[in-house]
Coordinates of C-alpha atoms in Angstrom, one line a residue:
M27 CA 75.8 240.9 197.5
G28 CA 74.2 241.4 201.4
V29 CA 74.9 238.4 203.4
V30 CA 72.2 238.4 205.5
P31 CA 68.6 238.6 204.4
T32 CA 66.4 241.8 204.0
Q33 CA 63.8 242.6 206.4
R34 CA 61.0 241.8 204.1
E35 CA 62.9 238.7 203.8
T36 CA 63.3 237.5 207.6
E37 CA 59.1 237.3 207.1
V38 CA 59.1 234.5 205.1
L39 CA 62.9 232.9 206.5
T40 CA 63.2 230.7 209.5
G41 CA 65.5 232.3 212.2
A42 CA 67.1 234.9 210.2
A43 CA 70.6 235.7 211.3
P44 CA 71.3 239.5 212.1
A45 CA 74.9 241.2 210.8
H46 CA 77.4 242.1 213.0
T47 CA 78.7 245.6 212.9
D48 CA 82.3 245.2 213.2
S49 CA 84.0 244.5 209.5
R50 CA 86.8 243.0 211.4
A51 CA 84.4 239.9 212.6
R52 CA 83.6 239.2 209.1
A53 CA 85.3 236.5 206.7
H54 CA 84.2 235.8 203.2
A55 CA 85.7 233.5 200.1
L56 CA 85.0 232.4 196.6
L57 CA 85.2 228.7 196.5
P58 CA 85.4 227.7 192.3
G59 CA 84.6 224.1 191.7
S60 CA 87.4 221.7 192.9
E61 CA 87.9 218.9 195.1
L62 CA 90.2 221.4 197.4
A63 CA 87.6 223.3 197.9
P64 CA 85.8 222.1 201.5
G65 CA 89.6 222.0 202.8
T66 CA 90.1 225.4 201.4
A67 CA 86.5 226.7 203.5
R68 CA 87.5 225.3 206.8
G69 CA 91.0 226.6 207.0
M70 CA 89.5 230.1 206.0
V71 CA 86.7 229.4 209.4
R72 CA 89.5 228.2 211.3
A73 CA 91.5 231.3 210.4
A74 CA 88.6 233.6 210.8
L75 CA 88.2 232.4 214.5
G76 CA 91.4 232.4 215.6
E77 CA 92.1 235.9 214.3
W78 CA 88.6 236.9 216.2
T79 CA 90.2 235.5 219.4
G80 CA 93.5 236.8 218.8
L81 CA 91.9 240.5 218.7
A82 CA 89.4 240.0 221.5
L83 CA 86.7 240.7 219.4
P84 CA 83.3 240.8 221.8
G85 CA 81.9 237.8 221.9
A86 CA 85.3 236.1 221.2
E87 CA 85.6 234.5 224.8
R88 CA 83.2 232.6 223.9
L89 CA 84.6 230.7 221.5
T90 CA 85.7 226.9 222.4
E91 CA 87.7 224.5 220.3
R92 CA 84.3 222.5 219.9
L93 CA 82.4 225.3 218.6
A94 CA 85.2 226.2 216.1
Q95 CA 85.2 222.2 215.2
D96 CA 81.7 222.1 214.6
A97 CA 81.8 225.5 212.5
A98 CA 84.5 223.7 210.1
L99 CA 82.3 220.6 210.1
L100 CA 79.1 221.8 208.7
V101 CA 81.1 224.4 206.4
S102 CA 82.9 221.3 205.1
E103 CA 79.8 219.2 204.3
L104 CA 78.0 222.3 202.5
V105 CA 80.9 222.6 200.4
T106 CA 81.7 219.3 199.6
N107 CA 78.0 218.8 198.4
A108 CA 77.4 222.0 196.8
V109 CA 81.4 222.1 194.6
V110 CA 82.6 218.8 194.7
H111 CA 79.5 216.5 194.0
A112 CA 76.9 219.2 192.5
G113 CA 79.9 221.1 190.5
T114 CA 78.7 224.7 191.4
D115 CA 81.0 227.6 192.6
V116 CA 79.6 229.3 195.9
E117 CA 81.0 232.3 198.2
L118 CA 80.8 231.3 202.0
H119 CA 80.9 233.8 204.6
C120 CA 81.4 233.6 208.3
R121 CA 81.2 236.6 211.0
L122 CA 80.8 236.2 214.8
E123 CA 77.8 237.8 217.0
P124 CA 78.4 239.9 219.9
A125 CA 76.6 237.1 222.1
G126 CA 79.7 234.7 220.7
A127 CA 77.9 232.9 218.2
V128 CA 79.0 232.1 214.5
V129 CA 77.3 232.3 211.7
V130 CA 78.3 230.8 208.8
E131 CA 76.9 231.4 204.9
V132 CA 77.1 229.4 202.2
T133 CA 75.5 230.9 198.9
D134 CA 75.2 229.1 195.6
R135 CA 76.2 230.9 192.3
H136 CA 74.0 228.6 190.2
P137 CA 70.9 228.5 191.7
T138 CA 69.2 227.8 188.2
R139 CA 71.4 224.6 187.5
A140 CA 69.1 221.8 187.4
P141 CA 70.0 218.7 189.9
R142 CA 72.0 215.8 188.5
D143 CA 70.0 212.6 187.6
T144 CA 69.9 209.7 190.4
T145 CA 70.5 207.1 188.1
A146 CA 73.5 206.3 185.9
D147 CA 73.4 205.2 182.3
D148 CA 74.8 201.7 184.3
G149 CA 72.0 201.2 186.1
T150 CA 74.3 202.1 189.2
P151 CA 72.8 204.3 191.8
E152 CA 74.7 208.1 191.7
P153 CA 76.2 209.2 195.0
E154 CA 73.7 211.7 197.0
Y155 CA 73.6 215.3 196.1
G156 CA 71.1 216.4 199.1
R157 CA 72.2 215.8 202.1
G158 CA 73.1 219.0 203.2
L159 CA 69.7 220.1 202.6
R160 CA 69.0 216.6 205.3
L161 CA 71.5 218.4 207.7
V162 CA 69.4 221.7 207.1
A163 CA 66.2 219.5 207.9
A164 CA 67.9 218.4 211.0
L165 CA 69.0 221.7 212.6
A166 CA 66.1 223.8 211.5
E167 CA 65.9 225.7 214.3
S168 CA 69.4 227.2 213.6
W169 CA 69.3 227.0 210.2
G170 CA 67.5 229.1 207.0
V171 CA 67.7 229.4 203.3
T172 CA 67.7 233.5 201.8
Y173 CA 66.5 233.2 198.0
R174 CA 67.9 235.9 196.1
R175 CA 66.9 236.4 192.0
T176 CA 71.1 235.4 191.8
A177 CA 72.0 233.5 194.2
K178 CA 70.6 231.3 197.2
T179 CA 72.2 230.7 200.5
V180 CA 72.3 228.3 203.3
W181 CA 73.3 229.9 206.5
A182 CA 73.7 228.4 210.3
R183 CA 74.1 230.1 213.4
L184 CA 76.3 227.8 215.8
T185 CA 75.9 229.1 219.4
P186 CA 78.2 228.4 222.5
E187 CA 77.0 226.1 225.3
T188 CA 74.8 228.2 228.0
D189 CA 75.1 225.2 230.6
D190 CA 77.5 224.4 233.5
R191 CA 78.3 221.0 232.5
P192 CA 81.9 220.6 232.4
H193 CA 83.3 219.0 229.4
P194 CA 86.9 218.7 228.5
D195 CA 86.9 220.6 225.1
D196 CA 85.1 223.6 227.2
R197 CA 88.0 226.2 226.9
P198 CA 89.2 229.1 224.7
L199 CA 89.6 229.0 221.4
H200 CA 93.5 228.5 220.5
D201 CA 95.5 227.7 217.3
D202 CA 94.4 224.0 217.4
L203 CA 91.0 223.4 216.4
T204 CA 91.0 219.8 215.5
H205 CA 89.3 218.8 218.7
P206 CA 86.2 215.9 218.0
G207 CA 82.8 218.0 217.8
D208 CA 79.6 218.5 220.2
R209 CA 77.9 215.6 221.3
A210 CA 74.7 217.8 220.2
L211 CA 75.9 218.1 216.6
G212 CA 76.9 214.1 216.1
E213 CA 72.9 213.2 217.2
A214 CA 71.9 216.0 214.7
L215 CA 74.1 215.4 211.8
Q216 CA 73.0 210.9 212.5
L217 CA 69.5 212.4 212.3
A218 CA 69.8 213.8 209.0
G219 CA 71.5 210.5 207.8
I220 CA 74.9 212.1 207.4
L221 CA 76.8 209.8 210.3
A222 CA 76.0 206.6 211.5
P223 CA 74.9 206.4 214.8
E224 CA 77.2 205.7 217.6
P225 CA 78.5 201.7 217.8
R226 CA 78.3 199.7 220.9
G227 CA 82.0 199.0 221.4
A228 CA 84.9 200.2 223.4
D229 CA 84.4 204.0 224.3
G230 CA 87.7 204.8 222.1
D231 CA 86.1 203.6 219.1
R232 CA 82.5 205.0 220.1
D233 CA 83.7 208.6 220.6
W234 CA 85.6 208.4 217.1
L235 CA 83.0 207.0 215.2
G236 CA 80.4 209.3 216.8
R237 CA 81.8 212.7 216.4
G238 CA 85.2 212.2 214.8
A239 CA 84.1 210.8 211.6
L240 CA 83.4 213.8 209.8
S241 CA 86.7 215.2 210.6
F242 CA 87.8 211.8 209.4
L243 CA 86.3 212.3 206.3
A244 CA 87.5 215.7 205.8
E245 CA 90.9 214.7 206.1
A246 CA 90.7 212.5 203.9
S247 CA 89.1 214.5 201.4
D248 CA 91.9 217.1 201.2
L249 CA 94.6 214.3 201.2
L250 CA 93.4 212.6 198.6
A251 CA 92.5 215.5 196.3
G252 CA 95.9 216.7 196.0
Q253 CA 97.0 213.6 194.6
L254 CA 97.7 213.1 190.6
D255 CA 98.9 209.4 190.8
E256 CA 96.0 206.5 190.8
D257 CA 98.7 204.4 192.8
L258 CA 99.6 206.8 195.0
V259 CA 95.6 207.3 195.7
A260 CA 95.3 203.5 196.5
S261 CA 98.5 203.8 198.4
L262 CA 97.1 206.4 201.0
T263 CA 93.7 204.7 200.9
G264 CA 95.2 201.6 202.7
Q265 CA 96.9 203.8 205.2
L266 CA 93.4 205.6 205.5
V267 CA 91.4 202.5 206.2
V268 CA 94.1 200.3 207.5
P269 CA 94.0 199.9 211.2
R270 CA 91.4 202.4 211.7
L271 CA 88.6 201.1 210.3
A272 CA 89.9 197.5 209.3
D273 CA 92.7 194.6 209.8
W274 CA 93.4 194.8 206.1
C275 CA 92.3 196.8 202.7
A276 CA 93.3 196.1 199.0
V277 CA 92.2 198.5 196.0
W278 CA 91.6 197.2 192.5
L279 CA 92.0 199.1 189.5
E280 CA 90.1 198.6 186.4
D281 CA 90.1 199.6 182.9
E282 CA 87.5 202.3 182.9
V283 CA 86.9 201.9 179.1
S284 CA 86.0 198.6 179.1
G285 CA 84.9 198.3 183.0
R286 CA 86.8 194.8 183.1
G287 CA 87.4 193.4 186.6
W288 CA 83.8 193.1 187.3
A289 CA 83.7 190.1 184.8
D290 CA 84.4 186.7 186.1
G291 CA 87.8 185.8 186.7
G292 CA 88.9 189.7 186.5
G293 CA 90.6 189.6 183.3
P294 CA 93.7 191.7 182.0
G295 CA 92.0 195.1 183.0
V296 CA 92.0 194.3 186.5
R297 CA 94.9 194.5 189.2
P298 CA 95.2 194.6 192.7
A299 CA 97.2 198.2 193.0
R300 CA 97.9 198.0 196.5
V301 CA 97.2 195.7 199.7
W302 CA 97.5 196.8 202.6
H303 CA 97.5 194.8 206.3
S304 CA 98.4 196.1 209.9
G305 CA 100.9 192.8 210.1
E306 CA 103.4 193.8 207.6
H307 CA 104.7 190.4 207.5
L308 CA 101.3 189.2 205.8
V309 CA 101.1 191.6 202.9
E310 CA 102.7 189.4 200.1
E311 CA 100.7 186.3 200.7
L312 CA 97.5 188.5 201.5
R313 CA 98.2 190.0 197.7
H314 CA 99.0 186.6 195.9
A315 CA 95.7 185.1 197.8
L316 CA 93.5 188.5 196.9
E317 CA 95.0 187.7 193.1
K318 CA 93.0 184.3 192.6
E319 CA 90.0 186.3 193.9
P320 CA 89.0 189.2 191.7
P321 CA 86.1 191.0 192.5
R322 CA 82.7 189.3 191.2
P323 CA 80.1 191.6 189.2
P324 CA 77.4 193.2 191.6
G325 CA 73.7 192.0 190.5
P326 CA 71.2 194.3 189.1
A327 CA 69.5 195.3 192.1
S328 CA 72.8 195.6 194.3
H329 CA 73.6 198.7 196.1
G330 CA 76.2 199.4 198.9
P331 CA 79.2 197.1 199.7
L332 CA 79.0 193.5 198.6
P333 CA 81.0 190.5 200.4
Y334 CA 83.8 189.4 199.4
P335 CA 85.7 185.5 200.4
W336 CA 87.6 185.6 203.2
P337 CA 91.0 184.4 202.6
G338 CA 90.9 181.9 205.0
A339 CA 94.4 180.0 203.7
V340 CA 96.6 183.5 204.7
L341 CA 94.5 184.9 207.7
G342 CA 92.9 182.3 209.6
P343 CA 89.3 180.8 209.3
H344 CA 87.3 183.5 210.8
G345 CA 86.9 187.0 209.8
A346 CA 84.6 189.4 207.4
A347 CA 85.5 191.2 204.2
L348 CA 83.6 193.6 201.9
A349 CA 83.7 195.3 198.6
Y350 CA 83.3 198.5 197.5
R351 CA 82.9 199.4 193.8
L352 CA 84.8 202.7 192.9
V353 CA 82.5 204.4 190.5
A354 CA 83.0 208.5 189.5
G355 CA 80.6 210.0 187.0
G356 CA 79.5 206.5 186.2
R357 CA 82.8 205.4 185.1
P358 CA 84.0 202.3 187.1
L359 CA 87.2 202.4 188.4
G360 CA 88.0 200.1 190.7
T361 CA 86.9 198.3 193.8
L362 CA 87.8 198.9 197.5
V363 CA 88.3 195.8 199.9
I364 CA 88.5 195.8 203.4
G365 CA 88.5 192.9 206.1
R366 CA 88.3 192.4 209.7
T367 CA 89.7 189.1 211.4
G368 CA 86.9 187.6 213.8
L369 CA 84.2 189.2 213.0
L370 CA 81.0 187.7 211.1
R371 CA 79.9 190.9 209.8
F372 CA 80.9 194.4 209.8
P373 CA 79.0 197.1 211.9
D374 CA 77.2 199.5 210.2
E375 CA 78.4 202.3 211.4
V376 CA 81.8 200.9 209.7
T377 CA 80.2 199.7 206.4
G378 CA 78.4 203.3 206.0
L379 CA 81.9 205.2 206.9
V380 CA 84.0 203.3 204.4
E381 CA 81.0 203.9 201.9
D382 CA 81.3 207.6 202.3
L383 CA 85.3 207.0 202.3
S384 CA 84.5 204.9 199.1
R385 CA 83.2 208.0 197.1
R386 CA 86.1 210.0 198.0
V387 CA 88.4 207.6 196.9
A388 CA 86.6 207.1 193.2
L389 CA 86.6 210.9 192.7
A390 CA 90.2 211.0 193.6
I391 CA 91.3 208.4 191.0
G392 CA 89.2 209.7 188.9
A393 CA 91.1 213.2 188.6
A394 CA 94.4 211.6 188.7
R395 CA 93.4 209.6 185.7
Q396 CA 92.2 212.7 184.0
Y397 CA 95.0 214.0 185.4
A398 CA 97.3 211.7 183.1
R399 CA 95.2 211.5 180.2
Q400 CA 95.7 215.0 179.8
A401 CA 99.4 215.0 180.6
T402 CA 100.2 212.4 178.4
I403 CA 98.1 214.2 175.3
S404 CA 100.1 217.1 176.0
A405 CA 103.1 215.5 176.0
V406 CA 102.6 213.9 172.6
L407 CA 101.3 217.2 171.4
Q408 CA 104.5 218.9 172.2
R409 CA 107.0 216.5 170.9
G410 CA 105.1 216.8 167.3
L411 CA 104.8 220.6 167.8
L412 CA 108.8 221.1 167.8
P413 CA 111.3 220.1 165.6
G414 CA 113.4 217.1 166.8
A415 CA 116.9 218.9 166.3
V416 CA 118.0 222.3 166.0
A417 CA 119.5 222.8 162.4
E418 CA 123.2 223.8 162.7
I419 CA 124.1 226.7 160.4
P420 CA 127.7 227.0 158.8
G421 CA 129.5 230.4 160.4
V422 CA 126.9 230.4 163.1
R423 CA 126.4 229.2 166.9
T424 CA 123.4 228.5 167.8
A425 CA 121.4 227.9 171.2
L426 CA 118.3 227.4 172.6
V427 CA 116.4 227.4 175.8
Y428 CA 112.5 226.4 175.7
E429 CA 110.5 226.0 178.9
P430 CA 106.7 225.3 178.7
C431 CA 105.0 226.3 181.8
D432 CA 103.1 222.8 183.2
K433 CA 99.7 224.3 183.1
G434 CA 96.8 224.2 180.8
G435 CA 98.1 221.8 178.0
P436 CA 100.7 222.1 175.3
S437 CA 102.6 225.2 175.4
G438 CA 101.9 228.3 172.9
D439 CA 105.4 228.9 172.5
F440 CA 107.4 227.2 169.7
Y441 CA 110.8 227.7 167.8
D442 CA 112.3 226.3 164.3
V443 CA 115.5 226.1 162.8
F444 CA 115.8 224.7 159.6
P445 CA 117.4 224.7 156.2
A446 CA 115.7 226.5 153.2
G447 CA 117.7 225.7 150.4
H448 CA 120.2 227.3 147.7
G449 CA 122.5 228.6 151.2
R450 CA 119.7 229.8 153.1
W451 CA 118.5 228.8 156.7
C452 CA 115.4 229.9 158.0
F453 CA 114.7 230.6 161.9
A454 CA 111.3 231.1 163.8
V455 CA 110.3 232.1 167.5
G456 CA 106.5 232.4 168.1
D457 CA 104.0 232.7 170.7
V458 CA 100.2 231.7 170.0
Q459 CA 97.3 233.1 172.0
G460 CA 96.5 231.3 174.9
K461 CA 97.8 227.5 175.1
G462 CA 95.9 224.0 174.9
P463 CA 94.6 222.1 172.0
E464 CA 93.3 225.3 170.7
A465 CA 97.0 226.6 170.2
A466 CA 98.6 223.0 169.6
V467 CA 96.4 223.2 166.3
V468 CA 97.6 226.7 165.0
I469 CA 101.7 225.9 165.6
G470 CA 100.7 222.5 163.9
L471 CA 99.4 224.6 160.6
A472 CA 101.8 227.7 161.2
R473 CA 105.5 225.6 161.8
P474 CA 104.8 223.3 158.4
W475 CA 103.4 226.2 156.6
L476 CA 106.9 228.3 157.6
R477 CA 108.9 225.6 156.2
L478 CA 107.0 224.6 152.7
L479 CA 106.7 228.8 152.0
A480 CA 110.5 228.7 152.8
R481 CA 111.6 226.2 150.6
E482 CA 109.7 227.3 147.4
G483 CA 111.5 230.5 147.7
Y484 CA 109.4 232.9 149.5
G485 CA 111.0 236.1 151.2
V486 CA 110.7 236.7 154.9
A487 CA 107.7 239.2 154.3
D488 CA 106.0 237.1 151.7
V489 CA 105.9 234.3 153.8
L490 CA 104.4 236.5 156.7
D491 CA 101.9 237.8 154.7
R492 CA 100.6 234.4 153.5
L493 CA 101.0 233.0 157.1
N494 CA 98.8 235.6 158.1
Q495 CA 96.1 235.1 155.6
L496 CA 96.0 231.1 156.7
L497 CA 95.5 232.1 160.2
L498 CA 92.3 234.1 159.3
D499 CA 91.0 231.1 157.4
D500 CA 92.2 227.5 158.1
A501 CA 93.6 228.1 161.4
T502 CA 90.9 229.8 163.1
E503 CA 88.2 227.2 161.6
A504 CA 90.6 224.3 162.7
A505 CA 91.3 225.8 166.2
D506 CA 87.5 226.5 166.8
A507 CA 86.7 222.8 166.3
A508 CA 89.6 221.5 168.5
A509 CA 88.1 224.2 170.9
R510 CA 84.7 222.7 170.5
A511 CA 85.9 219.4 170.7
F512 CA 87.8 219.4 174.1
A513 CA 85.1 221.9 175.8
G514 CA 81.5 220.9 174.5
P515 CA 79.3 223.1 172.2
V516 CA 79.9 226.6 171.9
A517 CA 77.2 228.5 173.8
P518 CA 74.7 230.5 171.8
G519 CA 76.1 233.8 170.1
D520 CA 79.7 232.9 170.3
G521 CA 81.2 232.2 167.1
P522 CA 84.6 231.2 165.7
Q523 CA 87.6 233.0 167.8
T524 CA 90.4 234.8 165.9
R525 CA 93.6 232.8 167.0
F526 CA 96.4 235.2 167.0
L527 CA 99.9 234.9 166.8
S528 CA 103.2 236.8 167.2
L529 CA 105.9 235.5 165.4
L530 CA 109.5 236.3 164.9
Y531 CA 110.6 235.0 161.5
G532 CA 114.4 235.5 159.8
E533 CA 116.5 234.4 157.3
L534 CA 120.3 233.7 157.4
V535 CA 122.8 233.4 154.7
P536 CA 126.5 233.1 155.9
Y537 CA 128.9 234.6 153.5
E538 CA 132.7 235.2 154.1
G539 CA 133.0 237.2 157.6
G540 CA 129.5 237.1 158.4
V541 CA 125.9 236.1 158.2
R542 CA 123.3 238.6 156.2
C543 CA 120.2 238.2 158.1
T544 CA 116.5 239.4 156.8
L545 CA 114.2 239.2 159.8
A546 CA 110.6 240.8 160.5
S547 CA 108.7 241.2 163.8
A548 CA 104.6 240.6 163.6
G549 CA 103.1 241.6 167.3
H550 CA 106.6 239.8 168.8
P551 CA 108.9 241.0 171.3
L552 CA 111.7 242.9 168.8
P553 CA 115.3 241.0 168.7
L554 CA 117.7 242.0 170.3
V555 CA 122.0 242.4 168.7
L556 CA 125.0 242.4 170.9
G557 CA 128.1 243.8 169.4
P558 CA 131.2 242.2 170.9
G559 CA 132.1 245.9 172.5
G560 CA 129.0 245.5 175.1
D561 CA 126.9 247.6 172.7
V562 CA 123.0 246.7 172.1
R563 CA 120.7 247.6 169.6
T564 CA 117.2 246.8 168.1
A565 CA 117.1 244.7 164.9
A566 CA 113.5 245.2 163.8
R567 CA 110.6 247.5 163.9
P568 CA 107.2 246.1 165.5
Q569 CA 104.2 245.2 163.3
T570 CA 100.6 244.0 163.6
L571 CA 100.2 240.1 165.0
L572 CA 99.3 237.8 162.7
G573 CA 95.9 236.5 162.3
V574 CA 94.5 240.2 163.2
V575 CA 94.0 242.4 159.9
E576 CA 93.1 240.7 156.6
D577 CA 95.0 242.0 153.8
E578 CA 97.8 243.1 156.0
T579 CA 101.2 243.7 153.9
Y580 CA 104.4 242.7 155.8
T581 CA 108.1 244.2 155.5
S582 CA 111.5 242.7 156.5
E583 CA 114.5 244.3 157.1
T584 CA 118.4 243.1 156.5
I585 CA 121.2 243.5 158.9
E586 CA 124.9 242.4 158.9
L587 CA 126.0 240.1 161.7
R588 CA 130.0 240.5 162.0
S589 CA 131.9 238.2 163.4
G590 CA 131.1 238.0 167.5
D591 CA 127.6 239.6 166.8
T592 CA 125.0 237.9 168.6
L593 CA 121.4 237.9 168.1
L594 CA 118.6 237.7 170.8
C595 CA 115.2 236.4 170.0
V596 CA 112.8 235.8 172.8
T597 CA 109.1 235.5 173.6
D598 CA 106.8 237.5 176.1
G599 CA 107.5 234.8 178.9
V600 CA 111.5 236.4 179.3
T601 CA 110.0 240.0 178.4
E602 CA 107.0 240.1 181.0
R603 CA 108.6 237.5 184.0
R604 CA 107.1 239.2 186.5
N605 CA 108.2 240.2 190.0
G606 CA 105.1 242.0 191.9
P607 CA 103.8 244.8 189.4
D608 CA 107.5 244.6 187.7
Q609 CA 108.5 243.2 184.8
F610 CA 111.5 241.7 183.4
D611 CA 112.0 244.2 180.8
D612 CA 110.8 247.4 182.4
G613 CA 113.1 250.3 181.4
D614 CA 115.1 247.9 178.9
G615 CA 116.0 245.4 181.3
L616 CA 116.4 242.9 178.6
A617 CA 118.7 245.0 176.9
R618 CA 120.6 245.4 180.2
A619 CA 120.8 242.0 180.7
L620 CA 122.1 241.0 177.3
A621 CA 125.0 244.1 177.6
G622 CA 126.1 242.0 180.5
C623 CA 126.6 239.0 178.4
A624 CA 129.6 240.7 176.3
G625 CA 132.2 238.5 175.6
L626 CA 130.2 235.1 176.1
D627 CA 129.7 232.6 173.3
A628 CA 125.9 231.5 172.7
G629 CA 125.7 228.5 175.1
L630 CA 126.9 230.9 178.2
V631 CA 124.5 234.1 176.9
A632 CA 121.3 232.1 176.5
E633 CA 122.0 230.1 179.9
R634 CA 122.9 233.5 181.6
I635 CA 120.0 235.5 180.3
S636 CA 117.7 232.7 181.2
R637 CA 119.3 232.5 184.9
L638 CA 118.6 236.6 185.4
V639 CA 115.1 235.5 184.3
H640 CA 114.5 232.7 186.5
D641 CA 115.9 234.9 189.5
F642 CA 114.2 238.0 188.6
G643 CA 110.9 236.4 190.2
G644 CA 110.3 234.7 193.7
Q645 CA 107.6 232.2 192.4
P646 CA 108.2 229.9 189.6
P647 CA 107.2 231.4 185.8
E648 CA 103.8 231.0 184.9
D649 CA 104.2 231.3 181.3
D650 CA 106.2 229.4 178.6
L651 CA 109.5 230.6 177.8
A652 CA 111.8 230.6 174.9
L653 CA 114.9 232.2 174.0
L654 CA 116.8 231.7 171.1
V655 CA 120.7 233.1 170.4
L656 CA 122.3 233.0 167.2
Q657 CA 125.8 234.4 167.1
A658 CA 128.1 234.6 164.1
E659 CA 131.5 233.1 164.5

């Protein structure tokens, strides 16, 4: 994609920005839809400016900390609106011109997406999604918009100061890019409706509210977006508000299903999750007073903050308090209450800033609740998909390592060891394509069917034949339904997706002096047998994945496990554990690791293989891991 308008495009655009020829003076990032995107954008801009200064590129000598801060704030505002509020993906480009100007471009990768409605179902106004465009209008001389068939780009040129007026921040750029932004930029942001006018209070407050508010909101967004617990979000909110914006604050959390907490008396669905006061000795008294005055419902025409009863019994007779409803996606999540002693009313600049902060708090609480719901669902599904205990087999020592990766929902790996009757025990180690609810559906069908077929007397090969047909029929239909339920309607032209399953399945029959093992591998890492002397051999041959080929005929093999023989069964989370381009099983790495376990009992073998797999990669595993050891006594 070209990041600069073509010559023809410049004829219809405002102040089109020419490209810089030095590729080192350019930076680029793709920012997917996430609350963390604004922080990533700011970090990318700051890193680029620092690098250009270090390389002494043409124009870099004119970069100042004020200009760097301006660029970071503008990028943050546009990315916040495009990614966090509008939910699109964007590309960010930044380049340096020889005269010292910095050109920033934000490209929307979904230019045809319809704008959101401005009113939620409950009649409350939705957050504003056009603030970036008002910013463009306010800075029209340095801004432009480029339209293409596949993308829309908003770009801005930020130029260094050209006059000789002294300014404390007018010095070369260093690693510290956190100084306040330019006064001219603050005035333009006020015209755009993004920042309230400067207050007429003390110089420190005026300077902070007029020039540092955007930095405050940007950093608050970063801090809140990374939290996965709603009570921690409430706690951090108190520390952000007090004492900078208020003497005290409280965060009430509601039952988002019923919306209770705005009814008279509050009810059991509302609770003051966090109460914060600049005087720590007043916190408990203030909490008790606030619990008697839960927030009341706003009127149908109410917008913005509402008056809240002043807790005079605790804080004295004079003060002002406001309540901000926390709403995300049209759902009420709670209330933010702020108060300051000695005021009749809060200044408009403070109420506007807290209103912006409250939107970010609501987004963070909503994200934390969504994470909590998903974590609960995953935990419940995971418990239901695995056996409560591994069956004890006469004459066989058993050891298991199971480590689901905490990403993407329920694990796609599963295991089972169970009695099949008539002196037979069966075991299975499997891996469903993908993970999450679709994988859970497949496991929820496959594991009970394995037990049922085994107890009905079917042999290993026959069990795989029937399970293969089941996956091609019932499991595919059920998994597709689960995918639609969790992800919405299937796109036009997308049909049901086959759910593949790799499976190692076997039957054990103990006898005097050993165990007879009949097993088969369907697209799964092959099992290995370790002899007492350290020799390692493969115990099966590869066959087709289950759920791929209809009417596939599977075969099984029978081996004898003598006293001291160890059978190792793993999923690809072991064999494909990565360290850069290398995998753990490259060059028969798993066989070598198992050979080093000669003389160890089943539990120590499982522990050692697991440790070697973890030590192989420098980062935490990105895949589920299951490891089953069966050792003849």
